[in-house]
Coordinates of C-alpha atoms and ligand atoms in Angstrom, one line a residue:
M23 CA -22.1 -20.5 -8.8
T24 CA -22.4 -16.5 -8.6
A25 CA -19.4 -15.0 -10.0
T26 CA -17.1 -13.2 -7.5
A27 CA -17.6 -9.6 -7.2
V28 CA -15.5 -7.6 -4.9
R29 CA -14.8 -4.0 -3.8
F30 CA -12.2 -1.9 -2.5
A31 CA -13.7 1.1 -0.4
P32 CA -11.4 3.6 0.5
S33 CA -12.6 7.3 2.0
P34 CA -10.8 10.2 0.0
T35 CA -9.8 11.7 3.2
G36 CA -6.2 11.0 2.8
L37 CA -3.7 9.1 1.0
L38 CA -3.4 5.4 0.5
H39 CA -0.7 3.8 2.7
V40 CA 0.7 0.4 3.0
G41 CA -2.2 -1.0 5.5
N42 CA -5.0 0.0 3.0
A43 CA -2.9 -0.6 -0.1
R44 CA -2.7 -4.3 1.1
T45 CA -6.7 -4.6 1.5
A46 CA -6.7 -3.2 -2.0
L47 CA -4.3 -5.6 -3.2
I48 CA -5.5 -8.7 -1.6
T49 CA -9.1 -7.9 -2.7
W50 CA -8.1 -7.3 -6.4
L51 CA -6.0 -10.5 -6.3
W52 CA -9.0 -12.6 -5.1
A53 CA -11.1 -11.0 -8.0
R54 CA -8.6 -11.6 -10.7
H55 CA -7.6 -15.2 -9.1
S56 CA -11.4 -16.3 -9.2
G57 CA -12.3 -14.7 -12.7
G58 CA -14.8 -12.0 -10.9
T59 CA -15.0 -8.4 -11.0
A60 CA -13.5 -5.6 -8.7
L61 CA -15.4 -2.4 -8.2
L62 CA -13.6 0.8 -6.6
R63 CA -16.0 2.5 -4.5
L64 CA -15.3 5.9 -2.9
D65 CA -16.6 6.0 0.7
D66 CA -17.0 9.9 0.5
T67 CA -20.1 10.3 2.7
D68 CA -18.1 12.6 5.0
T69 CA -18.0 15.9 2.9
E70 CA -15.8 17.5 5.4
R71 CA -13.2 15.4 5.1
S72 CA -13.3 14.0 1.6
T73 CA -11.7 15.9 -1.2
A74 CA -11.3 15.5 -5.1
E75 CA -7.5 15.4 -4.3
F76 CA -7.4 12.4 -2.3
A77 CA -9.9 10.5 -4.7
E78 CA -7.5 11.5 -7.7
A79 CA -4.4 10.6 -5.4
I80 CA -6.0 7.1 -4.8
E81 CA -6.6 6.6 -8.3
R82 CA -3.1 7.3 -9.1
D83 CA -1.7 5.1 -6.5
L84 CA -3.8 2.1 -7.2
A85 CA -3.0 2.5 -11.1
W86 CA 1.0 2.9 -10.1
L87 CA 0.5 -0.5 -8.0
G88 CA -0.9 -2.0 -11.2
L89 CA -4.5 -2.6 -9.9
G90 CA -7.1 -1.8 -12.5
W91 CA -11.0 -2.0 -11.8
D92 CA -14.0 -3.0 -13.4
R93 CA -16.3 -1.0 -12.0
R94 CA -16.4 2.5 -10.1
A95 CA -18.9 4.2 -7.5
R96 CA -18.9 6.9 -5.4
Q97 CA -21.3 7.1 -2.4
S98 CA -22.0 10.7 -3.0
D99 CA -23.8 9.8 -6.3
R100 CA -26.4 7.4 -4.4
S101 CA -28.1 9.6 -2.2
D102 CA -31.5 8.9 -3.6
R103 CA -31.2 5.3 -3.1
Y104 CA -29.9 5.7 0.4
V105 CA -33.1 8.1 1.2
A106 CA -35.3 5.4 -0.1
A107 CA -34.0 2.6 2.1
I108 CA -34.0 4.9 5.1
A109 CA -37.7 5.5 4.7
G110 CA -38.0 1.5 4.4
L111 CA -36.0 0.8 7.5
K112 CA -37.8 3.6 9.6
E113 CA -41.3 2.3 8.6
A114 CA -40.1 -1.4 9.3
G115 CA -39.0 -0.4 12.9
F116 CA -35.5 -1.2 12.6
L117 CA -34.4 2.5 13.1
Y118 CA -34.8 4.7 16.5
P119 CA -34.3 8.4 16.9
C120 CA -31.6 9.3 19.6
Y121 CA -31.2 12.9 20.8
E122 CA -27.8 12.5 22.9
T123 CA -25.2 15.5 21.9
P124 CA -21.4 14.0 21.2
E125 CA -20.6 15.4 24.8
E126 CA -23.3 13.7 26.3
L127 CA -22.5 10.3 24.7
A128 CA -18.8 11.0 25.7
L129 CA -19.7 11.5 29.1
K130 CA -21.6 8.2 29.1
R131 CA -18.9 6.3 27.7
K132 CA -16.4 7.9 30.2
Q133 CA -18.8 7.0 33.2
Q134 CA -19.0 3.0 31.7
L135 CA -15.1 3.1 31.6
Q136 CA -14.8 4.0 35.1
R137 CA -17.0 1.4 36.4
R138 CA -15.1 -1.0 34.0
L139 CA -18.1 -1.7 31.6
P140 CA -18.1 -2.0 28.1
P141 CA -18.7 1.5 26.5
L142 CA -22.0 0.5 24.7
Y143 CA -24.7 2.5 24.1
D144 CA -27.4 2.3 26.8
R145 CA -30.4 2.6 24.8
A146 CA -31.9 5.2 26.7
A147 CA -33.7 6.7 23.7
L148 CA -35.7 3.6 23.5
N149 CA -37.5 4.8 26.3
L150 CA -38.2 8.2 25.2
T151 CA -42.1 8.7 24.7
A152 CA -43.6 10.8 21.9
Q153 CA -44.0 13.7 24.4
D154 CA -40.0 13.6 25.6
R155 CA -39.2 13.7 21.9
R156 CA -41.6 16.7 21.3
R157 CA -39.7 18.3 24.2
L158 CA -36.1 17.7 23.1
E159 CA -37.2 18.7 19.5
A160 CA -38.5 22.1 21.1
E161 CA -35.1 22.5 22.4
G162 CA -33.9 22.7 19.0
R163 CA -32.4 19.2 19.2
R164 CA -32.7 17.0 15.9
P165 CA -32.5 13.2 16.2
H166 CA -29.6 10.9 14.9
W167 CA -30.8 7.4 14.1
R168 CA -29.9 3.9 15.0
F169 CA -30.2 0.5 13.9
R170 CA -31.8 -1.8 16.8
L171 CA -29.4 -4.7 16.7
V172 CA -31.1 -7.9 17.9
H173 CA -29.6 -9.4 20.8
E174 CA -29.0 -12.7 19.8
P175 CA -25.7 -14.5 18.3
I176 CA -24.2 -13.3 15.3
E177 CA -22.1 -16.0 13.3
W178 CA -20.0 -16.5 10.2
T179 CA -17.1 -18.1 9.0
D180 CA -14.3 -15.7 8.2
L181 CA -12.2 -16.7 5.2
V182 CA -9.0 -15.6 7.3
R183 CA -10.3 -15.9 11.0
G184 CA -12.4 -19.0 10.6
P185 CA -15.4 -19.0 12.8
V186 CA -16.6 -15.8 14.5
H187 CA -19.1 -15.5 17.1
F188 CA -20.5 -12.2 18.4
L189 CA -23.4 -11.2 20.8
G190 CA -25.8 -8.6 19.4
A191 CA -25.8 -7.6 23.2
D192 CA -22.1 -6.9 23.2
L193 CA -22.7 -4.3 20.3
S194 CA -23.7 -0.9 20.3
D195 CA -26.5 0.2 18.2
P196 CA -24.7 1.8 15.2
V197 CA -25.9 5.2 14.2
L198 CA -27.0 5.0 10.6
I199 CA -28.3 8.8 10.1
R200 CA -26.8 12.0 11.2
E201 CA -28.7 14.7 12.8
D202 CA -28.7 16.6 9.5
G203 CA -30.6 13.6 7.8
R204 CA -27.4 12.4 5.9
P205 CA -26.6 8.7 5.9
L206 CA -23.3 7.2 7.7
Y207 CA -20.8 4.4 6.5
H208 CA -22.5 1.5 7.9
L209 CA -25.8 2.2 6.0
C210 CA -24.1 3.1 2.9
S211 CA -21.7 0.4 3.0
V212 CA -24.2 -2.5 3.2
L213 CA -26.5 -1.0 0.8
D214 CA -23.7 -0.8 -1.7
D215 CA -22.6 -4.1 -1.0
I216 CA -26.2 -5.4 -1.8
D217 CA -26.6 -3.4 -5.1
F218 CA -23.5 -4.0 -6.4
G219 CA -23.9 -7.6 -5.9
I220 CA -20.7 -8.1 -3.7
T221 CA -19.8 -11.6 -2.8
H222 CA -16.9 -11.0 -0.7
V223 CA -15.7 -8.2 1.7
V224 CA -12.2 -8.0 2.6
R225 CA -11.2 -5.6 5.0
G226 CA -8.7 -4.7 7.9
E227 CA -9.7 -6.9 11.7
D228 CA -10.2 -3.6 13.1
H229 CA -13.6 -3.5 11.3
V230 CA -14.8 -7.0 12.5
A231 CA -17.3 -5.5 15.2
N232 CA -18.8 -3.3 12.3
T233 CA -19.1 -6.6 10.2
A234 CA -21.1 -8.2 13.0
A235 CA -23.8 -5.3 12.8
H236 CA -23.5 -5.1 9.4
V237 CA -24.5 -8.8 9.3
Q238 CA -27.9 -8.0 11.0
M239 CA -28.3 -5.0 8.7
F240 CA -28.2 -7.2 5.4
Q241 CA -30.9 -9.3 7.2
A242 CA -32.9 -6.5 8.0
L243 CA -32.7 -5.5 4.3
E244 CA -33.5 -9.1 3.0
A245 CA -30.2 -9.7 1.7
E246 CA -27.8 -12.6 2.2
P247 CA -24.6 -11.0 3.8
P248 CA -21.7 -11.7 1.6
A249 CA -18.2 -13.7 2.6
F250 CA -16.2 -11.9 4.8
A251 CA -12.2 -11.9 4.9
H252 CA -10.7 -9.8 7.6
L253 CA -7.1 -9.4 7.5
P254 CA -4.9 -9.0 10.7
L255 CA -3.6 -5.2 10.7
I256 CA 0.2 -4.7 9.7
V257 CA 2.6 -3.7 12.6
D258 CA 5.8 -2.4 12.7
A259 CA 9.2 -4.3 13.9
E260 CA 8.6 -3.8 17.4
G261 CA 4.9 -5.2 17.0
K262 CA 3.4 -1.6 17.4
G263 CA 0.5 -0.4 15.1
L264 CA 1.4 1.6 12.1
S265 CA -1.0 4.5 12.9
K266 CA 1.9 6.9 13.9
R267 CA 4.2 6.3 11.2
L268 CA 1.4 5.9 8.1
G269 CA 2.6 9.5 6.8
S270 CA 5.8 8.1 5.8
L271 CA 4.2 4.9 4.5
S272 CA 2.0 6.3 2.1
L273 CA 2.2 4.9 -1.3
A274 CA 2.9 8.2 -2.7
H275 CA 6.0 8.7 -0.5
L276 CA 7.2 5.4 -1.3
R277 CA 7.0 6.1 -4.8
D278 CA 7.9 9.7 -5.0
D279 CA 10.4 10.0 -2.0
E280 CA 12.0 6.5 -1.7
G281 CA 11.6 5.9 -5.6
L282 CA 10.7 2.4 -4.9
E283 CA 9.2 0.2 -7.5
P284 CA 5.5 -0.8 -7.6
M285 CA 6.3 -4.6 -7.9
A286 CA 8.6 -4.5 -4.8
V287 CA 5.7 -3.0 -2.6
A288 CA 3.0 -5.4 -4.4
S289 CA 5.4 -8.5 -3.9
L290 CA 5.8 -7.7 -0.2
L291 CA 2.1 -6.9 0.7
A292 CA 0.8 -9.8 -1.2
R293 CA 2.5 -12.2 1.0
L294 CA 2.9 -10.3 4.3
G295 CA 1.2 -12.6 6.8
T296 CA 1.0 -15.5 4.5
A297 CA 2.6 -19.2 4.4
D298 CA 4.0 -18.3 1.3
P299 CA 7.5 -16.9 0.8
I300 CA 8.0 -13.2 0.2
E301 CA 9.9 -13.0 -3.2
P302 CA 10.4 -10.6 -5.5
F303 CA 8.1 -10.6 -8.5
A304 CA 8.2 -8.8 -11.8
S305 CA 4.6 -8.7 -12.3
L306 CA 1.2 -9.2 -10.7
A307 CA 0.2 -12.5 -12.6
P308 CA 2.1 -15.2 -10.2
L309 CA 0.4 -13.5 -7.2
V310 CA -2.8 -13.9 -9.0
D311 CA -2.3 -17.5 -9.6
S312 CA -1.2 -18.5 -6.1
F313 CA -3.7 -16.4 -4.1
S314 CA -5.5 -18.0 -1.5
F315 CA -7.2 -17.0 1.7
G316 CA -6.2 -20.2 3.3
R317 CA -2.4 -19.1 3.2
F318 CA -3.2 -16.1 5.5
A319 CA -2.1 -16.5 9.3
R320 CA -4.1 -15.1 12.1
A321 CA -1.0 -13.2 13.5
A322 CA -0.5 -9.6 12.9
P323 CA 2.3 -9.5 10.2
K324 CA 5.5 -7.2 10.8
F325 CA 6.0 -4.6 8.1
D326 CA 10.0 -4.4 7.6
Q327 CA 11.1 -1.1 5.4
E328 CA 14.5 -3.0 5.2
E329 CA 12.8 -6.0 3.4
L330 CA 10.6 -3.7 1.0
S331 CA 14.3 -2.0 0.1
R332 CA 16.0 -5.5 -0.5
L333 CA 12.9 -6.6 -2.8
N334 CA 13.4 -3.4 -4.6
A335 CA 16.6 -4.0 -5.4
R336 CA 16.4 -7.7 -6.6
I337 CA 13.4 -6.6 -8.8
L338 CA 15.8 -3.5 -10.3
H339 CA 18.3 -6.4 -10.9
E340 CA 15.7 -8.5 -12.8
T341 CA 14.5 -5.5 -14.7
A342 CA 14.5 -5.8 -18.6
F343 CA 15.7 -2.9 -20.7
A344 CA 12.4 -2.8 -22.6
D345 CA 10.6 -2.2 -19.1
A346 CA 13.4 0.3 -17.9
A347 CA 13.8 2.2 -20.8
G348 CA 10.9 4.6 -20.4
R349 CA 12.1 5.2 -16.8
L350 CA 15.4 6.0 -17.9
A351 CA 14.1 8.5 -20.3
A352 CA 12.0 10.1 -17.6
L353 CA 15.0 10.5 -15.4
G354 CA 16.6 12.7 -18.2
L355 CA 18.8 9.9 -19.4
A356 CA 17.4 9.7 -23.0
G357 CA 21.0 8.3 -24.5
A358 CA 20.9 5.4 -21.7
D359 CA 20.8 2.4 -23.8
E360 CA 20.7 -1.6 -23.2
A361 CA 24.6 -1.9 -22.6
F362 CA 24.5 1.0 -20.1
W363 CA 21.3 -0.7 -18.4
Q364 CA 23.1 -4.3 -18.6
A365 CA 26.0 -2.7 -16.9
V366 CA 24.5 -0.9 -14.2
R367 CA 21.5 -2.9 -13.3
P368 CA 23.1 -5.0 -10.7
N369 CA 24.5 -2.1 -8.6
L370 CA 21.0 -0.3 -8.3
S371 CA 19.2 0.0 -5.0
R372 CA 16.7 2.6 -6.5
M373 CA 16.0 3.4 -10.0
S374 CA 17.4 7.0 -9.1
D375 CA 20.7 5.5 -8.5
V376 CA 21.3 5.3 -12.4
G377 CA 21.9 8.9 -12.2
T378 CA 25.3 8.2 -10.5
W379 CA 26.3 5.7 -12.8
W380 CA 25.5 7.6 -15.7
Q381 CA 27.7 10.6 -14.3
V382 CA 30.7 8.0 -14.0
V383 CA 30.3 6.9 -17.7
H384 CA 29.5 10.3 -19.1
G385 CA 30.4 12.9 -16.7
A386 CA 33.5 14.4 -14.8
V387 CA 35.0 12.1 -12.0
P388 CA 37.1 13.0 -9.3
V389 CA 40.7 12.4 -9.9
F390 CA 42.4 9.7 -7.7
A391 CA 46.3 9.9 -7.3
D392 CA 46.3 6.4 -5.9
D393 CA 49.1 5.1 -8.3
P394 CA 50.2 7.7 -10.7
E395 CA 52.6 5.5 -12.1
L396 CA 50.5 2.6 -13.0
A397 CA 47.8 5.4 -14.3
G398 CA 50.7 6.5 -16.6
I399 CA 51.2 2.9 -17.8
A400 CA 47.9 2.2 -18.3
A401 CA 47.5 5.4 -20.4
D402 CA 50.3 4.3 -22.7
T403 CA 49.2 0.5 -22.9
M404 CA 45.3 1.3 -23.9
P405 CA 44.2 -0.7 -26.5
P406 CA 42.7 0.8 -29.6
E407 CA 38.9 0.9 -30.3
P408 CA 36.5 -0.9 -31.1
W409 CA 36.2 -2.0 -27.5
D410 CA 34.1 -4.8 -26.2
H411 CA 33.4 -7.0 -23.2
E412 CA 36.9 -8.6 -23.8
T413 CA 39.0 -5.5 -23.8
W414 CA 39.4 -5.3 -20.0
G415 CA 40.6 -8.7 -19.5
Q416 CA 43.0 -8.3 -22.5
W417 CA 44.2 -5.3 -21.4
T418 CA 44.5 -5.8 -17.7
T419 CA 46.5 -9.2 -18.4
T420 CA 49.0 -6.7 -20.5
L421 CA 49.0 -4.3 -17.6
K422 CA 49.9 -7.1 -15.1
S423 CA 53.2 -7.6 -16.7
A424 CA 53.9 -4.2 -17.7
S425 CA 53.5 -2.9 -14.3
G426 CA 54.5 -5.9 -12.0
R427 CA 51.4 -5.4 -10.1
K428 CA 48.5 -7.7 -9.5
G429 CA 45.4 -8.4 -7.5
R430 CA 44.1 -5.4 -5.5
A431 CA 47.3 -3.3 -6.1
L432 CA 46.2 -3.5 -9.9
F433 CA 42.5 -3.3 -9.8
R434 CA 41.8 -0.9 -7.3
P435 CA 44.1 2.1 -8.4
L436 CA 42.7 1.3 -12.0
R437 CA 39.1 1.5 -10.9
L438 CA 39.7 4.9 -8.8
A439 CA 41.5 6.4 -11.9
L440 CA 38.7 5.3 -14.4
T441 CA 35.6 5.8 -12.2
G442 CA 36.5 8.0 -9.7
R443 CA 35.3 5.6 -7.1
E444 CA 36.2 2.3 -5.1
D445 CA 33.5 0.2 -6.2
G446 CA 30.6 0.0 -8.8
P447 CA 29.9 -2.1 -11.9
E448 CA 32.1 -4.6 -13.6
L449 CA 34.8 -2.8 -15.4
R450 CA 34.6 -5.3 -18.3
L451 CA 31.2 -3.7 -19.0
L452 CA 31.7 -0.2 -18.3
L453 CA 35.0 0.2 -20.0
P454 CA 33.3 0.1 -23.3
L455 CA 30.9 2.7 -22.2
I456 CA 33.4 5.1 -21.0
G457 CA 35.2 4.6 -24.3
H458 CA 38.9 5.7 -25.2
A459 CA 38.9 9.2 -25.1
R460 CA 37.4 9.6 -21.7
A461 CA 39.5 6.8 -20.3
A462 CA 42.7 8.2 -21.7
A463 CA 41.9 11.6 -20.3
R464 CA 40.9 10.3 -16.9
L465 CA 44.1 8.1 -16.8
T466 CA 46.2 11.1 -17.9
A467 CA 44.8 13.2 -15.3
A468 CA 45.6 10.3 -12.7
A469 CA 49.0 9.9 -13.8
G470 CA 49.8 13.7 -13.7
A471 CA 48.5 14.1 -9.9
A472 CA 50.7 14.2 -7.0
T473 CA 50.7 11.2 -4.9
V474 CA 48.9 11.8 -1.7
K475 CA 50.8 9.9 0.9
Ligands
LIG17 N1 -14.5 3.2 3.9 C1 -13.9 2.1 4.8 C2 -12.6 2.3 5.2 O1 -11.9 2.8 4.6 C3 -14.3 0.8 4.2 C4 -14.5 -0.5 5.0 C5 -15.4 -1.4 4.2 O2 -16.4 -1.3 4.6 O3 -14.5 -2.5 4.2 O4 -12.2 1.7 6.7

């Protein structure tokens, strides 16, 4: 059996968003699950819109998600190969020159739509004589070249969609070469997939008609088409396409502005639209193990930002100190140790929330005059250090009888005085971190404040 070889083929014309990141992840999971190789290919034939910055951003975003690649390629490096293939395809009669301008083609499409006809290319250029072509070229027109599809059934068994059936006659002959001679996506993609021995192409279902044309192109190039998996496109909670919101759903935004964990994004995207439960995973390994194309449903999966936030919190709550330490240091909290992490971890929704709790432990906190008398008694009965996780329980038992307060009347004012907040991490864990000196100062401040009625 041939080893699996897959590719993820983004165009460096924009940032990766949850839609194409999902394609990348699923492609990669399949490669790792099947013990195959994963190629990162930059589809950068559109030189006007492709930039080095977007190429770098794509690399960075994929690395953030934890996806490593065995091979890399970019289409801009392979022009010679495309030129040679074009010559062969022309010679074998698979391509024909067309002279319509974009405006003329748009007008044709408009007229077809008005007549409720599918907007397919009408193949008018096939009727041009050599003389017609000379006349058009004398006008200064340069041809673009289309691949002549054979009007017969095109069929494959899709790994997600099952049996797929197209008729060649239902498709427009794809344009493979521009007026300026440069090859376009369809040709480069098929040639690359052949040359890199790609065995499985995973892409969004918006490409399914392209795939049908590609199947015939593989045949024209005397290659066996790979297996195809077309994923239904993600929609929002109302069932609408994500295209308008994609800016806010870029990986860069989720990472830099939302402060989300890569494994929250990966956990959601790997399982979205599958029969498997969406759960927080700490690493990609279990997702690799459980991967199967057979688990994907045909229906469009809904992307829910709330679900992503919930996963993010659950992942943080399980993150070990060893995995968090570097991130804490990067946030400027070099002094944050394991005890701090264990205390605050259950109260994090985002990693950046640690700053709030660091401030609660080490910084100045607002003074609350909720129950100054209790604060005074607490200050007087503070046990001597060293403090550990038992200290809080012992101290509050003493305070209960010393103050005559219990339950909420005891714990709420104490928390307010010690942390300046109504809620937060367990005081049992927080108290030793705050320490005697700061706790004493905070209680004394609260005891001295006038009660606000
Ligand atoms: N560059 C194409 C895209 O981003 C690749 C699609 C494909 O061939 O799978 O849509």
